[in-house]
C-alpha cells in the first residue's frame, strides 16, 4: 500500500509547544479550542496547512507489538454459533441502508441514546445463496461521544452521528501496520489537551480509520473538506481509545484498532453501522 501524502494539516501539541516557544503555544491553544467545536479529529485537521507526512510502511515492526492503552478495556468476548442470514440487532430500515455489495460491516451499538459506552462487532459475509450469512467477530468494548448519539450531527453537539457510512481511508501517528486501506502516516495525528474525565489523549490517533461522514472518500483522514458544510461537523474517526467519552468518534483499544486495520479490505466495501441499540433496531 502506498503511503499517502497530502496537504492535510500538521497539528502541534503541548510537547511541540515546549520545544518551539510562544508561537506554537498559541497555536496549541487555538487547536484545543477547535477540538471542542468539531469531531475528535477537528483540532488536528484545522492546524498548519503544511503537511508532515512520513514515508513508508512499518516493515521492521515486531509482530504483535501493539498493546491496549491504559484505561481502555481490552477484554474480548468471543461470538460463536452458525452465521446468521441477517446481522443481529439491525432492523429493516438499517439493513436497507447497508450497500448490497458490502462484505464487511463494523457494527457499533451504543448502550443507550445518551450513553458514551458502546460495543463493536465486525461482521463478514460468508457463503453464497442459501448458505450466505454474516459471521460475527469478537465483541469489543468501546467509547462514543459524551452525550451519546444523534441522527443529525452538528458542530459541538457532543454526539456521535448515527447511520451507515463507508470506511475508505486510514492513517495515524504510527507507521502502517499492513492495512489494505489507503494509509496516511503523519506527525499531524496528535490530539492536544485531555479528555472529559481528565485522561491523557496521547496515542489516541496512533491508528485511525476515517468514518465517511461529511468527508470526501479517498482523501487523508486529516483532510478538512466538509461536503455538507462546516456546521454539520466532521472529523469522525474510529481511533485508539483513551479511556473516556469522545467528541463524536468511536474509541477502541489499540490492539483492536490494529486488528481492524489488518482485516478491512476495500474490495469488500467495508462500512460502519453505528448508533444506539434502539435506533439500529428500526
PDB file of C-alpha atoms in Angstrom:
ATOM      1  CA  UNK A   1       0.000   0.000   0.000  1.00  0.00           C
ATOM      2  CA  UNK A   2       1.341   3.407  -0.938  1.00  0.00           C
ATOM      3  CA  UNK A   3       1.535   5.822   1.944  1.00  0.00           C
ATOM      4  CA  UNK A   4      -0.465   8.912   1.053  1.00  0.00           C
ATOM      5  CA  UNK A   5       0.998  12.364   1.231  1.00  0.00           C
ATOM      6  CA  UNK A   6      -1.369  15.303   1.166  1.00  0.00           C
ATOM      7  CA  UNK A   7      -1.858  18.943   2.050  1.00  0.00           C
ATOM      8  CA  UNK A   8      -3.558  17.818   5.239  1.00  0.00           C
ATOM      9  CA  UNK A   9      -2.711  19.701   8.372  1.00  0.00           C
ATOM     10  CA  UNK A  10       0.058  19.234  10.882  1.00  0.00           C
ATOM     11  CA  UNK A  11      -1.123  19.666  14.439  1.00  0.00           C
ATOM     12  CA  UNK A  12       1.147  20.923  17.184  1.00  0.00           C
ATOM     13  CA  UNK A  13       0.593  19.776  20.750  1.00  0.00           C
ATOM     14  CA  UNK A  14       1.996  20.656  24.157  1.00  0.00           C
ATOM     15  CA  UNK A  15       5.273  18.780  23.600  1.00  0.00           C
ATOM     16  CA  UNK A  16       5.953  20.718  20.429  1.00  0.00           C
ATOM     17  CA  UNK A  17       4.999  23.924  22.214  1.00  0.00           C
ATOM     18  CA  UNK A  18       7.653  23.357  24.851  1.00  0.00           C
ATOM     19  CA  UNK A  19      10.203  22.763  22.131  1.00  0.00           C
ATOM     20  CA  UNK A  20       9.433  25.695  19.840  1.00  0.00           C
ATOM     21  CA  UNK A  21       8.152  28.507  22.045  1.00  0.00           C
ATOM     22  CA  UNK A  22       5.278  31.003  22.334  1.00  0.00           C
ATOM     23  CA  UNK A  23       4.080  30.900  18.723  1.00  0.00           C
ATOM     24  CA  UNK A  24       3.383  27.181  18.845  1.00  0.00           C
ATOM     25  CA  UNK A  25       1.915  27.546  22.351  1.00  0.00           C
ATOM     26  CA  UNK A  26      -0.674  29.961  20.949  1.00  0.00           C
ATOM     27  CA  UNK A  27      -1.330  27.563  18.076  1.00  0.00           C
ATOM     28  CA  UNK A  28      -1.913  24.704  20.527  1.00  0.00           C
ATOM     29  CA  UNK A  29      -4.479  26.799  22.417  1.00  0.00           C
ATOM     30  CA  UNK A  30      -6.346  27.524  19.174  1.00  0.00           C
ATOM     31  CA  UNK A  31      -6.288  23.853  18.217  1.00  0.00           C
ATOM     32  CA  UNK A  32      -7.644  22.807  21.604  1.00  0.00           C
ATOM     33  CA  UNK A  33     -10.490  25.304  21.189  1.00  0.00           C
ATOM     34  CA  UNK A  34     -11.217  23.916  17.733  1.00  0.00           C
ATOM     35  CA  UNK A  35     -11.456  20.412  19.185  1.00  0.00           C
ATOM     36  CA  UNK A  36     -14.377  21.489  21.360  1.00  0.00           C
ATOM     37  CA  UNK A  37     -16.349  22.577  18.290  1.00  0.00           C
ATOM     38  CA  UNK A  38     -15.697  19.662  15.967  1.00  0.00           C
ATOM     39  CA  UNK A  39     -15.312  15.902  15.876  1.00  0.00           C
ATOM     40  CA  UNK A  40     -12.350  14.255  17.568  1.00  0.00           C
ATOM     41  CA  UNK A  41     -10.181  14.971  14.523  1.00  0.00           C
ATOM     42  CA  UNK A  42     -11.087  18.636  14.231  1.00  0.00           C
ATOM     43  CA  UNK A  43      -8.155  20.120  16.084  1.00  0.00           C
ATOM     44  CA  UNK A  44      -5.672  18.104  14.077  1.00  0.00           C
ATOM     45  CA  UNK A  45      -7.188  18.949  10.717  1.00  0.00           C
ATOM     46  CA  UNK A  46      -7.618  22.641  11.463  1.00  0.00           C
ATOM     47  CA  UNK A  47      -3.973  23.393  12.127  1.00  0.00           C
ATOM     48  CA  UNK A  48      -0.986  24.434  10.000  1.00  0.00           C
ATOM     49  CA  UNK A  49      -1.556  23.643   6.327  1.00  0.00           C
ATOM     50  CA  UNK A  50       1.969  22.337   5.863  1.00  0.00           C
ATOM     51  CA  UNK A  51       1.835  18.553   5.518  1.00  0.00           C
ATOM     52  CA  UNK A  52       4.168  16.444   7.615  1.00  0.00           C
ATOM     53  CA  UNK A  53       3.821  13.026   6.063  1.00  0.00           C
ATOM     54  CA  UNK A  54       6.180  10.214   6.930  1.00  0.00           C
ATOM     55  CA  UNK A  55       7.411   7.710   4.340  1.00  0.00           C
ATOM     56  CA  UNK A  56       6.876   4.022   4.082  1.00  0.00           C
ATOM     57  CA  UNK A  57       5.224   1.105   5.770  1.00  0.00           C
ATOM     58  CA  UNK A  58       6.424  -0.336   9.089  1.00  0.00           C
ATOM     59  CA  UNK A  59       8.277  -3.372   7.780  1.00  0.00           C
ATOM     60  CA  UNK A  60      10.542  -3.705  10.815  1.00  0.00           C
ATOM     61  CA  UNK A  61       7.843  -3.557  13.468  1.00  0.00           C
ATOM     62  CA  UNK A  62       7.779  -6.679  15.681  1.00  0.00           C
ATOM     63  CA  UNK A  63       4.677  -8.813  15.226  1.00  0.00           C
ATOM     64  CA  UNK A  64       2.106  -8.244  17.952  1.00  0.00           C
ATOM     65  CA  UNK A  65       3.838  -5.133  19.278  1.00  0.00           C
ATOM     66  CA  UNK A  66       0.604  -3.170  19.606  1.00  0.00           C
ATOM     67  CA  UNK A  67      -0.835  -3.158  23.120  1.00  0.00           C
ATOM     68  CA  UNK A  68      -4.084  -1.893  24.624  1.00  0.00           C
ATOM     69  CA  UNK A  69      -3.889   1.612  26.071  1.00  0.00           C
ATOM     70  CA  UNK A  70      -4.273   2.123  29.833  1.00  0.00           C
ATOM     71  CA  UNK A  71      -7.898   2.857  30.685  1.00  0.00           C
ATOM     72  CA  UNK A  72      -9.233   1.183  27.541  1.00  0.00           C
ATOM     73  CA  UNK A  73     -10.914  -2.092  28.341  1.00  0.00           C
ATOM     74  CA  UNK A  74      -9.119  -4.751  26.253  1.00  0.00           C
ATOM     75  CA  UNK A  75     -11.425  -7.602  27.192  1.00  0.00           C
ATOM     76  CA  UNK A  76     -12.686  -9.573  24.201  1.00  0.00           C
ATOM     77  CA  UNK A  77     -15.792 -11.737  24.261  1.00  0.00           C
ATOM     78  CA  UNK A  78     -15.951 -14.404  21.553  1.00  0.00           C
ATOM     79  CA  UNK A  79     -19.067 -14.767  19.419  1.00  0.00           C
ATOM     80  CA  UNK A  80     -19.852 -18.323  18.364  1.00  0.00           C
ATOM     81  CA  UNK A  81     -22.522 -20.257  16.512  1.00  0.00           C
ATOM     82  CA  UNK A  82     -23.835 -20.553  12.948  1.00  0.00           C
ATOM     83  CA  UNK A  83     -23.541 -17.381  10.861  1.00  0.00           C
ATOM     84  CA  UNK A  84     -26.979 -15.716  10.804  1.00  0.00           C
ATOM     85  CA  UNK A  85     -28.536 -14.691   7.495  1.00  0.00           C
ATOM     86  CA  UNK A  86     -29.045 -11.154   8.802  1.00  0.00           C
ATOM     87  CA  UNK A  87     -26.830  -9.102  11.108  1.00  0.00           C
ATOM     88  CA  UNK A  88     -28.331  -9.320  14.611  1.00  0.00           C
ATOM     89  CA  UNK A  89     -29.714  -6.137  16.113  1.00  0.00           C
ATOM     90  CA  UNK A  90     -30.319  -4.342  12.824  1.00  0.00           C
ATOM     91  CA  UNK A  91     -33.905  -3.549  11.872  1.00  0.00           C
ATOM     92  CA  UNK A  92     -35.267  -3.372   8.298  1.00  0.00           C
ATOM     93  CA  UNK A  93     -34.559   0.352   7.845  1.00  0.00           C
ATOM     94  CA  UNK A  94     -30.948  -0.002   8.999  1.00  0.00           C
ATOM     95  CA  UNK A  95     -30.342  -3.169   6.951  1.00  0.00           C
ATOM     96  CA  UNK A  96     -31.671  -1.418   3.848  1.00  0.00           C
ATOM     97  CA  UNK A  97     -29.023   1.303   4.250  1.00  0.00           C
ATOM     98  CA  UNK A  98     -26.161  -1.213   4.101  1.00  0.00           C
ATOM     99  CA  UNK A  99     -24.876  -1.390   0.485  1.00  0.00           C
ATOM    100  CA  UNK A 100     -25.757  -4.687  -1.175  1.00  0.00           C
ATOM    101  CA  UNK A 101     -22.144  -5.221  -2.225  1.00  0.00           C
ATOM    102  CA  UNK A 102     -20.664  -4.729   1.232  1.00  0.00           C
ATOM    103  CA  UNK A 103     -18.973  -7.807   2.646  1.00  0.00           C
ATOM    104  CA  UNK A 104     -17.634  -6.274   5.873  1.00  0.00           C
ATOM    105  CA  UNK A 105     -19.803  -4.394   8.350  1.00  0.00           C
ATOM    106  CA  UNK A 106     -18.483  -2.887  11.580  1.00  0.00           C
ATOM    107  CA  UNK A 107     -21.458  -2.543  13.936  1.00  0.00           C
ATOM    108  CA  UNK A 108     -21.115  -0.030  16.776  1.00  0.00           C
ATOM    109  CA  UNK A 109     -24.029  -0.490  19.172  1.00  0.00           C
ATOM    110  CA  UNK A 110     -24.458   2.177  21.819  1.00  0.00           C
ATOM    111  CA  UNK A 111     -25.693   1.229  25.283  1.00  0.00           C
ATOM    112  CA  UNK A 112     -28.305   3.996  25.044  1.00  0.00           C
ATOM    113  CA  UNK A 113     -29.216   7.137  23.156  1.00  0.00           C
ATOM    114  CA  UNK A 114     -27.436   9.331  25.717  1.00  0.00           C
ATOM    115  CA  UNK A 115     -24.678   6.893  26.729  1.00  0.00           C
ATOM    116  CA  UNK A 116     -20.961   7.230  25.866  1.00  0.00           C
ATOM    117  CA  UNK A 117     -20.457   3.446  26.055  1.00  0.00           C
ATOM    118  CA  UNK A 118     -20.828   1.039  23.173  1.00  0.00           C
ATOM    119  CA  UNK A 119     -19.853  -2.366  21.779  1.00  0.00           C
ATOM    120  CA  UNK A 120     -18.193  -3.042  18.429  1.00  0.00           C
ATOM    121  CA  UNK A 121     -18.519  -6.232  16.364  1.00  0.00           C
ATOM    122  CA  UNK A 122     -17.088  -6.840  12.888  1.00  0.00           C
ATOM    123  CA  UNK A 123     -19.379  -8.945  10.688  1.00  0.00           C
ATOM    124  CA  UNK A 124     -18.098 -10.546   7.489  1.00  0.00           C
ATOM    125  CA  UNK A 125     -20.291 -12.016   4.773  1.00  0.00           C
ATOM    126  CA  UNK A 126     -19.736 -15.720   4.215  1.00  0.00           C
ATOM    127  CA  UNK A 127     -21.047 -18.268   1.737  1.00  0.00           C
ATOM    128  CA  UNK A 128     -23.393 -17.780  -1.210  1.00  0.00           C
ATOM    129  CA  UNK A 129     -27.010 -18.495  -1.983  1.00  0.00           C
ATOM    130  CA  UNK A 130     -28.782 -20.492   0.705  1.00  0.00           C
ATOM    131  CA  UNK A 131     -25.518 -20.732   2.648  1.00  0.00           C
ATOM    132  CA  UNK A 132     -24.944 -16.978   2.775  1.00  0.00           C
ATOM    133  CA  UNK A 133     -24.712 -15.365   6.189  1.00  0.00           C
ATOM    134  CA  UNK A 134     -22.816 -12.958   8.403  1.00  0.00           C
ATOM    135  CA  UNK A 135     -20.006 -14.297  10.559  1.00  0.00           C
ATOM    136  CA  UNK A 136     -19.508 -12.291  13.739  1.00  0.00           C
ATOM    137  CA  UNK A 137     -16.146 -11.433  15.174  1.00  0.00           C
ATOM    138  CA  UNK A 138     -15.427 -10.750  18.825  1.00  0.00           C
ATOM    139  CA  UNK A 139     -17.355  -8.197  20.869  1.00  0.00           C
ATOM    140  CA  UNK A 140     -15.128  -5.233  21.720  1.00  0.00           C
ATOM    141  CA  UNK A 141     -15.917  -2.558  24.320  1.00  0.00           C
ATOM    142  CA  UNK A 142     -15.724   0.997  23.024  1.00  0.00           C
ATOM    143  CA  UNK A 143     -16.497   4.632  23.777  1.00  0.00           C
ATOM    144  CA  UNK A 144     -18.550   7.008  21.650  1.00  0.00           C
ATOM    145  CA  UNK A 145     -19.420  10.681  22.156  1.00  0.00           C
ATOM    146  CA  UNK A 146     -20.023  12.135  25.613  1.00  0.00           C
ATOM    147  CA  UNK A 147     -23.754  12.751  25.099  1.00  0.00           C
ATOM    148  CA  UNK A 148     -24.496   9.637  23.064  1.00  0.00           C
ATOM    149  CA  UNK A 149     -25.973   9.580  19.554  1.00  0.00           C
ATOM    150  CA  UNK A 150     -27.876  11.747  17.091  1.00  0.00           C
ATOM    151  CA  UNK A 151     -29.452  11.373  13.670  1.00  0.00           C
ATOM    152  CA  UNK A 152     -28.494  14.969  12.800  1.00  0.00           C
ATOM    153  CA  UNK A 153     -24.962  15.698  13.946  1.00  0.00           C
ATOM    154  CA  UNK A 154     -23.889  19.327  14.229  1.00  0.00           C
ATOM    155  CA  UNK A 155     -20.746  21.066  15.413  1.00  0.00           C
ATOM    156  CA  UNK A 156     -20.330  20.950  19.180  1.00  0.00           C
ATOM    157  CA  UNK A 157     -23.326  18.723  19.984  1.00  0.00           C
ATOM    158  CA  UNK A 158     -21.013  16.114  21.565  1.00  0.00           C
ATOM    159  CA  UNK A 159     -22.989  13.289  19.969  1.00  0.00           C
ATOM    160  CA  UNK A 160     -21.806  10.663  17.505  1.00  0.00           C
ATOM    161  CA  UNK A 161     -23.579  10.649  14.113  1.00  0.00           C
ATOM    162  CA  UNK A 162     -25.778   7.558  13.847  1.00  0.00           C
ATOM    163  CA  UNK A 163     -26.043   5.953  10.441  1.00  0.00           C
ATOM    164  CA  UNK A 164     -24.309   3.794   7.846  1.00  0.00           C
ATOM    165  CA  UNK A 165     -21.023   5.144   6.484  1.00  0.00           C
ATOM    166  CA  UNK A 166     -18.165   3.909   4.349  1.00  0.00           C
ATOM    167  CA  UNK A 167     -14.713   3.143   5.735  1.00  0.00           C
ATOM    168  CA  UNK A 168     -12.455   4.284   2.910  1.00  0.00           C
ATOM    169  CA  UNK A 169      -9.261   5.675   4.414  1.00  0.00           C
ATOM    170  CA  UNK A 170      -6.939   5.232   7.369  1.00  0.00           C
ATOM    171  CA  UNK A 171      -3.880   6.805   8.905  1.00  0.00           C
ATOM    172  CA  UNK A 172      -2.074   7.503  12.116  1.00  0.00           C
ATOM    173  CA  UNK A 173       0.965   8.660  14.004  1.00  0.00           C
ATOM    174  CA  UNK A 174       2.354   5.118  13.935  1.00  0.00           C
ATOM    175  CA  UNK A 175       3.515   3.507  10.685  1.00  0.00           C
ATOM    176  CA  UNK A 176       1.151   1.498   8.525  1.00  0.00           C
ATOM    177  CA  UNK A 177       0.729  -1.913  10.225  1.00  0.00           C
ATOM    178  CA  UNK A 178      -0.038  -3.578   6.887  1.00  0.00           C
ATOM    179  CA  UNK A 179      -3.589  -2.456   6.121  1.00  0.00           C
ATOM    180  CA  UNK A 180      -5.096  -2.689   2.649  1.00  0.00           C
ATOM    181  CA  UNK A 181      -6.836   0.646   3.167  1.00  0.00           C
ATOM    182  CA  UNK A 182      -5.042   3.769   1.916  1.00  0.00           C
ATOM    183  CA  UNK A 183      -2.943   4.862   4.905  1.00  0.00           C
ATOM    184  CA  UNK A 184      -1.635   8.363   5.701  1.00  0.00           C
ATOM    185  CA  UNK A 185       1.318   8.178   8.096  1.00  0.00           C
ATOM    186  CA  UNK A 186       1.865  11.649   9.551  1.00  0.00           C
ATOM    187  CA  UNK A 187       3.052  13.516  12.630  1.00  0.00           C
ATOM    188  CA  UNK A 188      -0.177  15.503  12.276  1.00  0.00           C
ATOM    189  CA  UNK A 189      -2.078  12.791  14.159  1.00  0.00           C
ATOM    190  CA  UNK A 190      -1.500  14.279  17.630  1.00  0.00           C
ATOM    191  CA  UNK A 191      -4.512  15.353  19.743  1.00  0.00           C
ATOM    192  CA  UNK A 192      -3.995  18.245  22.178  1.00  0.00           C
ATOM    193  CA  UNK A 193      -5.262  18.517  25.739  1.00  0.00           C
ATOM    194  CA  UNK A 194      -7.037  15.953  27.883  1.00  0.00           C
ATOM    195  CA  UNK A 195     -10.289  14.003  27.751  1.00  0.00           C
ATOM    196  CA  UNK A 196     -13.574  14.741  29.504  1.00  0.00           C
ATOM    197  CA  UNK A 197     -12.511  12.702  32.522  1.00  0.00           C
ATOM    198  CA  UNK A 198      -9.045  14.246  32.694  1.00  0.00           C
ATOM    199  CA  UNK A 199      -7.399  11.345  30.897  1.00  0.00           C
ATOM    200  CA  UNK A 200      -4.457  11.877  28.560  1.00  0.00           C
ATOM    201  CA  UNK A 201      -5.247  11.814  24.849  1.00  0.00           C
ATOM    202  CA  UNK A 202      -1.686  10.840  23.931  1.00  0.00           C
ATOM    203  CA  UNK A 203      -1.685   7.950  21.470  1.00  0.00           C
ATOM    204  CA  UNK A 204      -5.380   8.260  20.593  1.00  0.00           C
ATOM    205  CA  UNK A 205      -4.537   8.908  16.962  1.00  0.00           C
ATOM    206  CA  UNK A 206      -1.783   6.312  16.680  1.00  0.00           C
ATOM    207  CA  UNK A 207      -4.232   4.470  14.420  1.00  0.00           C
ATOM    208  CA  UNK A 208      -7.394   5.929  12.897  1.00  0.00           C
ATOM    209  CA  UNK A 209      -9.965   4.852  10.330  1.00  0.00           C
ATOM    210  CA  UNK A 210     -11.984   7.703   8.864  1.00  0.00           C
ATOM    211  CA  UNK A 211     -15.769   7.335   9.000  1.00  0.00           C
ATOM    212  CA  UNK A 212     -17.182   8.702   5.738  1.00  0.00           C
ATOM    213  CA  UNK A 213     -19.467  11.180   7.459  1.00  0.00           C
ATOM    214  CA  UNK A 214     -19.273  14.672   5.884  1.00  0.00           C
ATOM    215  CA  UNK A 215     -15.933  13.993   4.235  1.00  0.00           C
ATOM    216  CA  UNK A 216     -14.577  13.173   0.783  1.00  0.00           C
ATOM    217  CA  UNK A 217     -13.717   9.458   0.489  1.00  0.00           C
ATOM    218  CA  UNK A 218     -10.309   8.784  -0.979  1.00  0.00           C
ATOM    219  CA  UNK A 219      -8.605  11.586   0.941  1.00  0.00           C
ATOM    220  CA  UNK A 220      -6.498  11.614   4.091  1.00  0.00           C
ATOM    221  CA  UNK A 221      -8.406  11.404   7.383  1.00  0.00           C
ATOM    222  CA  UNK A 222      -6.801  14.795   8.053  1.00  0.00           C
ATOM    223  CA  UNK A 223      -8.497  16.388   5.029  1.00  0.00           C
ATOM    224  CA  UNK A 224     -10.651  19.350   6.077  1.00  0.00           C
ATOM    225  CA  UNK A 225     -13.239  19.268   3.241  1.00  0.00           C
ATOM    226  CA  UNK A 226     -16.845  19.144   4.545  1.00  0.00           C
ATOM    227  CA  UNK A 227     -19.351  18.457   1.695  1.00  0.00           C
ATOM    228  CA  UNK A 228     -22.376  19.075   3.953  1.00  0.00           C
ATOM    229  CA  UNK A 229     -20.891  22.318   5.252  1.00  0.00           C
ATOM    230  CA  UNK A 230     -18.852  23.095   8.348  1.00  0.00           C
ATOM    231  CA  UNK A 231     -21.934  23.374  10.585  1.00  0.00           C
ATOM    232  CA  UNK A 232     -22.583  19.634  10.223  1.00  0.00           C
ATOM    233  CA  UNK A 233     -19.231  18.796  11.824  1.00  0.00           C
ATOM    234  CA  UNK A 234     -16.805  16.145  10.653  1.00  0.00           C
ATOM    235  CA  UNK A 235     -13.533  14.506  11.510  1.00  0.00           C
ATOM    236  CA  UNK A 236     -15.359  11.419  12.808  1.00  0.00           C
ATOM    237  CA  UNK A 237     -12.977   8.500  13.189  1.00  0.00           C
ATOM    238  CA  UNK A 238     -12.562   5.075  14.687  1.00  0.00           C
ATOM    239  CA  UNK A 239      -9.424   5.583  16.767  1.00  0.00           C
ATOM    240  CA  UNK A 240      -7.488   4.298  19.763  1.00  0.00           C
ATOM    241  CA  UNK A 241      -9.494   4.545  22.977  1.00  0.00           C
ATOM    242  CA  UNK A 242      -8.196   6.992  25.583  1.00  0.00           C
ATOM    243  CA  UNK A 243     -10.375   5.571  28.327  1.00  0.00           C
ATOM    244  CA  UNK A 244     -13.280   8.014  28.203  1.00  0.00           C
ATOM    245  CA  UNK A 245     -16.016   9.611  26.065  1.00  0.00           C
ATOM    246  CA  UNK A 246     -15.175  11.265  22.757  1.00  0.00           C
ATOM    247  CA  UNK A 247     -16.333  14.380  20.894  1.00  0.00           C
ATOM    248  CA  UNK A 248     -18.014  12.241  18.225  1.00  0.00           C
ATOM    249  CA  UNK A 249     -15.615   9.427  17.320  1.00  0.00           C
ATOM    250  CA  UNK A 250     -15.553   5.798  18.452  1.00  0.00           C
ATOM    251  CA  UNK A 251     -12.596   4.660  20.559  1.00  0.00           C
ATOM    252  CA  UNK A 252     -11.297   1.069  20.607  1.00  0.00           C
ATOM    253  CA  UNK A 253      -8.235  -0.449  22.254  1.00  0.00           C
ATOM    254  CA  UNK A 254      -5.071  -0.177  20.189  1.00  0.00           C
ATOM    255  CA  UNK A 255      -4.977  -3.947  19.741  1.00  0.00           C
ATOM    256  CA  UNK A 256      -8.488  -3.969  18.296  1.00  0.00           C
ATOM    257  CA  UNK A 257      -7.778  -0.975  16.063  1.00  0.00           C
ATOM    258  CA  UNK A 258      -4.773  -2.780  14.627  1.00  0.00           C
ATOM    259  CA  UNK A 259      -6.885  -5.908  14.081  1.00  0.00           C
ATOM    260  CA  UNK A 260      -9.481  -3.855  12.205  1.00  0.00           C
ATOM    261  CA  UNK A 261      -6.804  -2.264  10.046  1.00  0.00           C
ATOM    262  CA  UNK A 262      -5.400  -5.667   9.142  1.00  0.00           C
ATOM    263  CA  UNK A 263      -8.835  -7.137   8.381  1.00  0.00           C
ATOM    264  CA  UNK A 264     -10.697  -4.447   6.446  1.00  0.00           C
ATOM    265  CA  UNK A 265     -10.437  -4.863   2.689  1.00  0.00           C
ATOM    266  CA  UNK A 266     -11.530  -2.069   0.317  1.00  0.00           C
ATOM    267  CA  UNK A 267     -12.504  -4.706  -2.256  1.00  0.00           C
ATOM    268  CA  UNK A 268     -15.190  -5.867   0.191  1.00  0.00           C
ATOM    269  CA  UNK A 269     -16.610  -2.337   0.542  1.00  0.00           C
ATOM    270  CA  UNK A 270     -16.429  -2.083   4.339  1.00  0.00           C
ATOM    271  CA  UNK A 271     -18.943   0.117   6.134  1.00  0.00           C
ATOM    272  CA  UNK A 272     -19.678   1.059   9.714  1.00  0.00           C
ATOM    273  CA  UNK A 273     -23.212   0.897  11.114  1.00  0.00           C
ATOM    274  CA  UNK A 274     -23.330   2.989  14.260  1.00  0.00           C
ATOM    275  CA  UNK A 275     -25.930   4.209  16.734  1.00  0.00           C
ATOM    276  CA  UNK A 276     -27.699   3.257  19.937  1.00  0.00           C
ATOM    277  CA  UNK A 277     -29.378  -0.152  20.054  1.00  0.00           C
ATOM    278  CA  UNK A 278     -32.934   1.202  19.765  1.00  0.00           C
ATOM    279  CA  UNK A 279     -32.068   3.280  16.719  1.00  0.00           C
ATOM    280  CA  UNK A 280     -30.276   0.421  14.954  1.00  0.00           C
ATOM    281  CA  UNK A 281     -33.250  -1.876  15.532  1.00  0.00           C
ATOM    282  CA  UNK A 282     -35.562   0.290  13.437  1.00  0.00           C
TER     283      UNK A 282
END
